[in-house]
Tab-separated table of C-alpha atoms in Angstrom:
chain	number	residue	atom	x	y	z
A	1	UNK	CA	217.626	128.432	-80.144
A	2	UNK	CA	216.101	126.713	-83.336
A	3	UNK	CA	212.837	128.625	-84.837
A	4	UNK	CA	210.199	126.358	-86.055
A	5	UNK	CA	206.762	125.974	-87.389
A	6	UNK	CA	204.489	123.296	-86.347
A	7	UNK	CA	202.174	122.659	-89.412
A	8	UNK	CA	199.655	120.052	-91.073
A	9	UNK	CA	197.676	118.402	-93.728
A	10	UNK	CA	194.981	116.790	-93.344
A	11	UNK	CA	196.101	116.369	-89.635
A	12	UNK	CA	199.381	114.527	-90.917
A	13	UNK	CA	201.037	117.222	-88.691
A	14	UNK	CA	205.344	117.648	-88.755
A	15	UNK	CA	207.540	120.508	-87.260
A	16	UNK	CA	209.446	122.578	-90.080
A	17	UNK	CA	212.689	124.229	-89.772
A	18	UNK	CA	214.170	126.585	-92.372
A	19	UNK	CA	217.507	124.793	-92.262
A	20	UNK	CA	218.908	127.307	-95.288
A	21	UNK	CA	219.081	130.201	-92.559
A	22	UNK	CA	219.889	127.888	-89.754
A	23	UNK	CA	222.236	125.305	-88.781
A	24	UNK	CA	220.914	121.926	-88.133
A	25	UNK	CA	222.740	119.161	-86.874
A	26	UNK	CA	221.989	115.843	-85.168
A	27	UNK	CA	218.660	115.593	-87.403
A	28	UNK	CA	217.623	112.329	-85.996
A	29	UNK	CA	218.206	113.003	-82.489
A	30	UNK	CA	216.355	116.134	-82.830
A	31	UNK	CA	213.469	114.659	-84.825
A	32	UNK	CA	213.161	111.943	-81.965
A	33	UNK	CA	212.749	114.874	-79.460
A	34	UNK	CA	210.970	117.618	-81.206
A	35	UNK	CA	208.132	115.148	-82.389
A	36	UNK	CA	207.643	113.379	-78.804
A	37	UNK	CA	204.218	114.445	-77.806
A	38	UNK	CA	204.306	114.356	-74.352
A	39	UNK	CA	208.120	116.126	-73.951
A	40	UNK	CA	209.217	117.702	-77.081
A	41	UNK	CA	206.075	119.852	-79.731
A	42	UNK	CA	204.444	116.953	-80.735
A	43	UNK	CA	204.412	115.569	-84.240
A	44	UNK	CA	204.630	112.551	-86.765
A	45	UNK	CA	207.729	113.943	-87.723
A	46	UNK	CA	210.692	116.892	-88.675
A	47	UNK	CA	210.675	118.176	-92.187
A	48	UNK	CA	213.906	120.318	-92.779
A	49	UNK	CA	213.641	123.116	-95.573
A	50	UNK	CA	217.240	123.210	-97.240
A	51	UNK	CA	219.331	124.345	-100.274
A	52	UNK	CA	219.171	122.455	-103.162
A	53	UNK	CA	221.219	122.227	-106.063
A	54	UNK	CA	219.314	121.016	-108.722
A	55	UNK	CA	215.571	122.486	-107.491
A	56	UNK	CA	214.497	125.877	-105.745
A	57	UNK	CA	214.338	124.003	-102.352
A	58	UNK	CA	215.407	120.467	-100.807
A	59	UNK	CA	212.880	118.456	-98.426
A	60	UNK	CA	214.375	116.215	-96.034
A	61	UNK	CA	211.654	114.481	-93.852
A	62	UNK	CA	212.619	112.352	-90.683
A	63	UNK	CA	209.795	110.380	-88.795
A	64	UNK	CA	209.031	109.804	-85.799
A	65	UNK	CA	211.609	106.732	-84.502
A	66	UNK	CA	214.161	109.687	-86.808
A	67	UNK	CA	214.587	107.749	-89.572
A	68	UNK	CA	214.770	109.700	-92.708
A	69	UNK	CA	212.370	109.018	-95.137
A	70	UNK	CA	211.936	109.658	-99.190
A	71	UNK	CA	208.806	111.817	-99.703
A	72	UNK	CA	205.800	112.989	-97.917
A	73	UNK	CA	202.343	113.985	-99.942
A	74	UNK	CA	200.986	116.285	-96.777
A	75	UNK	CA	204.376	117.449	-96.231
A	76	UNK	CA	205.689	119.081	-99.362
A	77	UNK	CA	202.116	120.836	-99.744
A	78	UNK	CA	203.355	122.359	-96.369
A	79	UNK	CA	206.705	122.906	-97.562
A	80	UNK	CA	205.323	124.940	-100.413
A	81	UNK	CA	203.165	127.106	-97.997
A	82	UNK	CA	206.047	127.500	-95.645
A	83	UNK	CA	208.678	129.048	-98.655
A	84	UNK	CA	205.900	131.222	-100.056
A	85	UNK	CA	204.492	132.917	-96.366
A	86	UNK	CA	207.695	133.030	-95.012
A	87	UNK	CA	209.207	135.083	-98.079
A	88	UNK	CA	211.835	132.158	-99.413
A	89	UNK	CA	210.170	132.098	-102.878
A	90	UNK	CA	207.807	134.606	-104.774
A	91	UNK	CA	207.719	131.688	-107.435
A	92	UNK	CA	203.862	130.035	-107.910
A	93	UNK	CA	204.993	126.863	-109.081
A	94	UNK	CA	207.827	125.383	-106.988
A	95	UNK	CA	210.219	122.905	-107.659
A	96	UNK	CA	211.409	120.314	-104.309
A	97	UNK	CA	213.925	117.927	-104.542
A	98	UNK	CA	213.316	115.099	-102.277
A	99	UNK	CA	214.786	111.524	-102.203
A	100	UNK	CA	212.001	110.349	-104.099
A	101	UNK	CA	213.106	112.892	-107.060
A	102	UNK	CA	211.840	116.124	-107.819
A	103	UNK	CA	208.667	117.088	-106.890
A	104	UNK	CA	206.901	120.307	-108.673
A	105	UNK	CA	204.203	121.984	-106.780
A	106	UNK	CA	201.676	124.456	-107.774
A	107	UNK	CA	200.569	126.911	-105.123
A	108	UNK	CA	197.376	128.584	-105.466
A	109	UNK	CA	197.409	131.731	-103.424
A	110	UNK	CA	194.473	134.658	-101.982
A	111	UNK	CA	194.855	137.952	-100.458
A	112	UNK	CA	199.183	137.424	-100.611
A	113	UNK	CA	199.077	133.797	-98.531
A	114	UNK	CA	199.270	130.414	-100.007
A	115	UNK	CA	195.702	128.536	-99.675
A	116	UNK	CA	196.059	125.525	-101.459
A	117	UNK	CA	198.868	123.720	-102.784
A	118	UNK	CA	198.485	120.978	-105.423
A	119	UNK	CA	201.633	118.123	-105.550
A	120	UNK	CA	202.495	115.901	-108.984
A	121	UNK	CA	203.421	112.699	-107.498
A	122	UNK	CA	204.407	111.611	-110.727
A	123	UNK	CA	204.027	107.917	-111.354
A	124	UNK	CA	203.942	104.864	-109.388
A	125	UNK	CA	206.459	102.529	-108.911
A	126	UNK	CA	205.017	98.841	-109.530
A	127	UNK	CA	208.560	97.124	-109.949
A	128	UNK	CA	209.230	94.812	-106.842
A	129	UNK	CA	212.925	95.246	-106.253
A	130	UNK	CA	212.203	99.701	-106.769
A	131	UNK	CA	209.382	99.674	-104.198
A	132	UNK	CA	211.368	97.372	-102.615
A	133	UNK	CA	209.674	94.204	-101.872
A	134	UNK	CA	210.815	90.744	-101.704
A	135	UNK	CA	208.316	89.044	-104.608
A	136	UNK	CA	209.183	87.772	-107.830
A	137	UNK	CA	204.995	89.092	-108.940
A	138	UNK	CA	204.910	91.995	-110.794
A	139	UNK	CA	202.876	94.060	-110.216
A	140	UNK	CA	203.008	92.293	-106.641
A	141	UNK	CA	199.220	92.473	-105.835
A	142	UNK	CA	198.531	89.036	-103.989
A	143	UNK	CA	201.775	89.086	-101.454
A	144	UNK	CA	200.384	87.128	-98.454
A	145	UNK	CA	201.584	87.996	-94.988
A	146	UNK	CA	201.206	86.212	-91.589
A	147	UNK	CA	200.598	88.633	-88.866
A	148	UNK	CA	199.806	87.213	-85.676
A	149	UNK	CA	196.745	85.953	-85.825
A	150	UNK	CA	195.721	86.999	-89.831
A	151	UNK	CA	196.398	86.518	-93.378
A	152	UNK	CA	197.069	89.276	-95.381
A	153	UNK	CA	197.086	89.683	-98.998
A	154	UNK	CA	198.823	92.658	-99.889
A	155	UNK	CA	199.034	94.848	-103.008
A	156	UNK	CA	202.679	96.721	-103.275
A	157	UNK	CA	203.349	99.877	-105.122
A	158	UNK	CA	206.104	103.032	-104.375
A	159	UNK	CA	204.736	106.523	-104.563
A	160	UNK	CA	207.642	108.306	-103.379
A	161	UNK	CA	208.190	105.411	-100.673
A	162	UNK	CA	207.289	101.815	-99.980
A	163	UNK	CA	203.183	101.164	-99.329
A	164	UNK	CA	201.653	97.688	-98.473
A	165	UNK	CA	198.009	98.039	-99.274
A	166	UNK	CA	195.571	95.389	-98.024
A	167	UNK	CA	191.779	95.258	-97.880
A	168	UNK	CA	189.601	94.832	-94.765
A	169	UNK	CA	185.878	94.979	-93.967
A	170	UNK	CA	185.081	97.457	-91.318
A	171	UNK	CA	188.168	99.691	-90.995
A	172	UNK	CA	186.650	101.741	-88.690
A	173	UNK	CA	186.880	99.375	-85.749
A	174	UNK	CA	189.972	97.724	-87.804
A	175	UNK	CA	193.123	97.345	-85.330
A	176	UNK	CA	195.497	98.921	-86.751
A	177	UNK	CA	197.901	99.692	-83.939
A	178	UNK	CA	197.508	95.842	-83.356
A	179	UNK	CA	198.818	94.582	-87.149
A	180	UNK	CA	200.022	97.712	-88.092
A	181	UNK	CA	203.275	97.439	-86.567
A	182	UNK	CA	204.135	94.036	-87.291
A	183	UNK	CA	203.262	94.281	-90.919
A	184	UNK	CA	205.514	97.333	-91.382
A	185	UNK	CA	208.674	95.086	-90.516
A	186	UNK	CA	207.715	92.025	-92.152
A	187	UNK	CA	210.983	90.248	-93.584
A	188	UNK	CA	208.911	91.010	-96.984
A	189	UNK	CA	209.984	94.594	-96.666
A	190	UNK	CA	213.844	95.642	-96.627
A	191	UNK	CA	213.276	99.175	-95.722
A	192	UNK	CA	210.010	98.334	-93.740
A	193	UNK	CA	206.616	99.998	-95.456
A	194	UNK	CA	203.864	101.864	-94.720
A	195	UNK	CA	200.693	99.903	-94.514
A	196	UNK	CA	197.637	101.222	-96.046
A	197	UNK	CA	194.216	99.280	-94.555
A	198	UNK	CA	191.149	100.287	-97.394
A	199	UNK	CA	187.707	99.371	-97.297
A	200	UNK	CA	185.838	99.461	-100.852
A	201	UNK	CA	183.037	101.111	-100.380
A	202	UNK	CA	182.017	101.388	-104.165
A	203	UNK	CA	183.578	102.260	-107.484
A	204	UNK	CA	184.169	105.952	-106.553
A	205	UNK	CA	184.533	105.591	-102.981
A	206	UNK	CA	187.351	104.120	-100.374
A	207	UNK	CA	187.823	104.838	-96.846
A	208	UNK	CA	191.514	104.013	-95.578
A	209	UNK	CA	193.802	104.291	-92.550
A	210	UNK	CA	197.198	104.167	-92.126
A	211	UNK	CA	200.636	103.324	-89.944
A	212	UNK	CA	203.150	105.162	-91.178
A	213	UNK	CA	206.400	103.754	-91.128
A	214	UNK	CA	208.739	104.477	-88.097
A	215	UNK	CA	205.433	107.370	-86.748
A	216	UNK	CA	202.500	104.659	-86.251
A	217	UNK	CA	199.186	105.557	-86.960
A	218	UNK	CA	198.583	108.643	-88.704
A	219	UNK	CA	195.436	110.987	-89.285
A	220	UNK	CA	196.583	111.005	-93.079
A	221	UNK	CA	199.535	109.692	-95.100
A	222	UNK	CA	199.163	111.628	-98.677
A	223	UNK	CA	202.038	109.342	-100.789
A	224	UNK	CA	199.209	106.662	-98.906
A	225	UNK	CA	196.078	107.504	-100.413
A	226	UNK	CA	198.204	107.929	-103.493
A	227	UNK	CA	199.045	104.266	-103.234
A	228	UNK	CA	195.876	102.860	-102.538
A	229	UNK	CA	194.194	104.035	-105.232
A	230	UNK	CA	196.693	102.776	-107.558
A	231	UNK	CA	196.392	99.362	-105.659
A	232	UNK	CA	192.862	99.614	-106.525
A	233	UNK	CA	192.945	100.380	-110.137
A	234	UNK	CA	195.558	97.162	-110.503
A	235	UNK	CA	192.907	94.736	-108.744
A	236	UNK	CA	189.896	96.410	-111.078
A	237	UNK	CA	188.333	97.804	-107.831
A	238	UNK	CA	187.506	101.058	-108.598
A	239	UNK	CA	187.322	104.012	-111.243
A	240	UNK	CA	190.307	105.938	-111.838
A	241	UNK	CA	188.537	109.184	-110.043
A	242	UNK	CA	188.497	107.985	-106.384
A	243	UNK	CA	187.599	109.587	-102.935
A	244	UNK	CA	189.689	108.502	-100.424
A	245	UNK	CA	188.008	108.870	-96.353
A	246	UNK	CA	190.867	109.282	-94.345
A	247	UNK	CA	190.443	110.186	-90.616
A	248	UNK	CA	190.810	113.486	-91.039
A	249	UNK	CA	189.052	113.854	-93.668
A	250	UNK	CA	188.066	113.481	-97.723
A	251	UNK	CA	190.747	113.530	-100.323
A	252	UNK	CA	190.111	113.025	-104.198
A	253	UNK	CA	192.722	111.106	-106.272
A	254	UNK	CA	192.249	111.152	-109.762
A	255	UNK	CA	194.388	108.637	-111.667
A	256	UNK	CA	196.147	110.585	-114.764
């Protein structure tokens, strides 16, 4: 029997497992089956909880298809709820190592329960071969892809993992299940990416969705709306204090 706690932010839901008082094995096999949404919980991914030697806890997050991935924005706020509720830490600021580096969180807790957790995603990651992408531009923002039956023109940045950000017009009626998956394994990308789809709606305002790489569509992707606003402050879109729509709902990303 495995305890767990299904969790989520901003609807970017995963399934965590303390694996420091448990033994996990078979993480991608069981991240394939827990996440299934019609015969395991349901999520867009697993998120283990684990000892670390060089931080107070280690995240390892594993998507949907159980791939592991490098770093999660919604997930290691949840992380830091999860080691403060469930008595792991009494520490307000928490440090997670994650394959992305370490992350330091700062928990903001009422009446003895974590409320709101704020994440320093430290910065962006504009070189082509560290994102990785296959372009010689730097930063890469006019990488064209062919998807079916479009043109895209994509700006590339790492925050944590690989993002392809492109603009469209209306992406509320956008298809992203349609181009989403292609772009994601477009020879462009040698780990595949997550693709970010933003509309500008003005200087201060973006609305964006996102497949997330090996889960699909997503109500939020947090390393995402990172990304796109740093796609949007290379191309002079926007100010550096931007609020990003998401599905779920409205996220502010303010450019240090």
């Amino acid at each position: 029997m495995i305890k767990f706690t299904k969790m989520q932010g901003l609807g970017n839901d995963y399934v965590y497992i303390d694996a420091i008082n448990q033994d996990i094995k078979n993480e991608t096999s069981l991240a394939k089956f827990i996440s299934d949404r019609h015969f395991g919980v349901g999520s867009d991914g697993l998120i283990l909880i684990c000892k670390s030697e060089i931080a107070d806890f280690k995240m390892r997050m594993f998507n949907q298809d159980g791939s592991e991935a490098e770093m999660c924005g919604n997930g290691i706020r949840c992380v830091g709820k999860f080691v403060y509720d469930k008595g792991l830490t009494n520490k307000t600021t928490v440090k997670i190592e994650t394959l992305a580096g370490i992350k330091i969180l700062n928990l903001n807790i009422e009446n003895g329960e974590v409320e709101t957790v704020r994440v320093d995603m430290g910065e962006p990651i504009l070189e082509p071969e560290k994102i990785p992408v296959m372009a010689i531009e730097k930063p890469v923002k006019n990488l064209k892809i062919k998807a079916i039956d479009k043109e895209f023109i994509c700006t590339c940045v790492s925050t944590g993992n690989p993002h392809a950000v492109t603009i469209v017009e209306d992406v509320k009626n956008f298809d992203v299940q349609k181009y989403g998956k292609v772009l994601e394994t477009a020879s462009a990308f040698p780990n595949k990416t997550n693709v970010e789809f933003i509309e500008i709606i003005d200087k201060e305002n973006i609305k964006m969705r996102v497949w997330e790489r090996g889960s699909g569509e997503t109500l939020a992707c947090g390393t995402g709306a990172c990304g796109s606003v740093v796609a949007c402050q290379i191309n002079g879109l926007t100010n550096r204090n931007v609020c990003v729509e998401l599905l779920r709902r409205n996220i502010t990303n303010r450019m240090e």
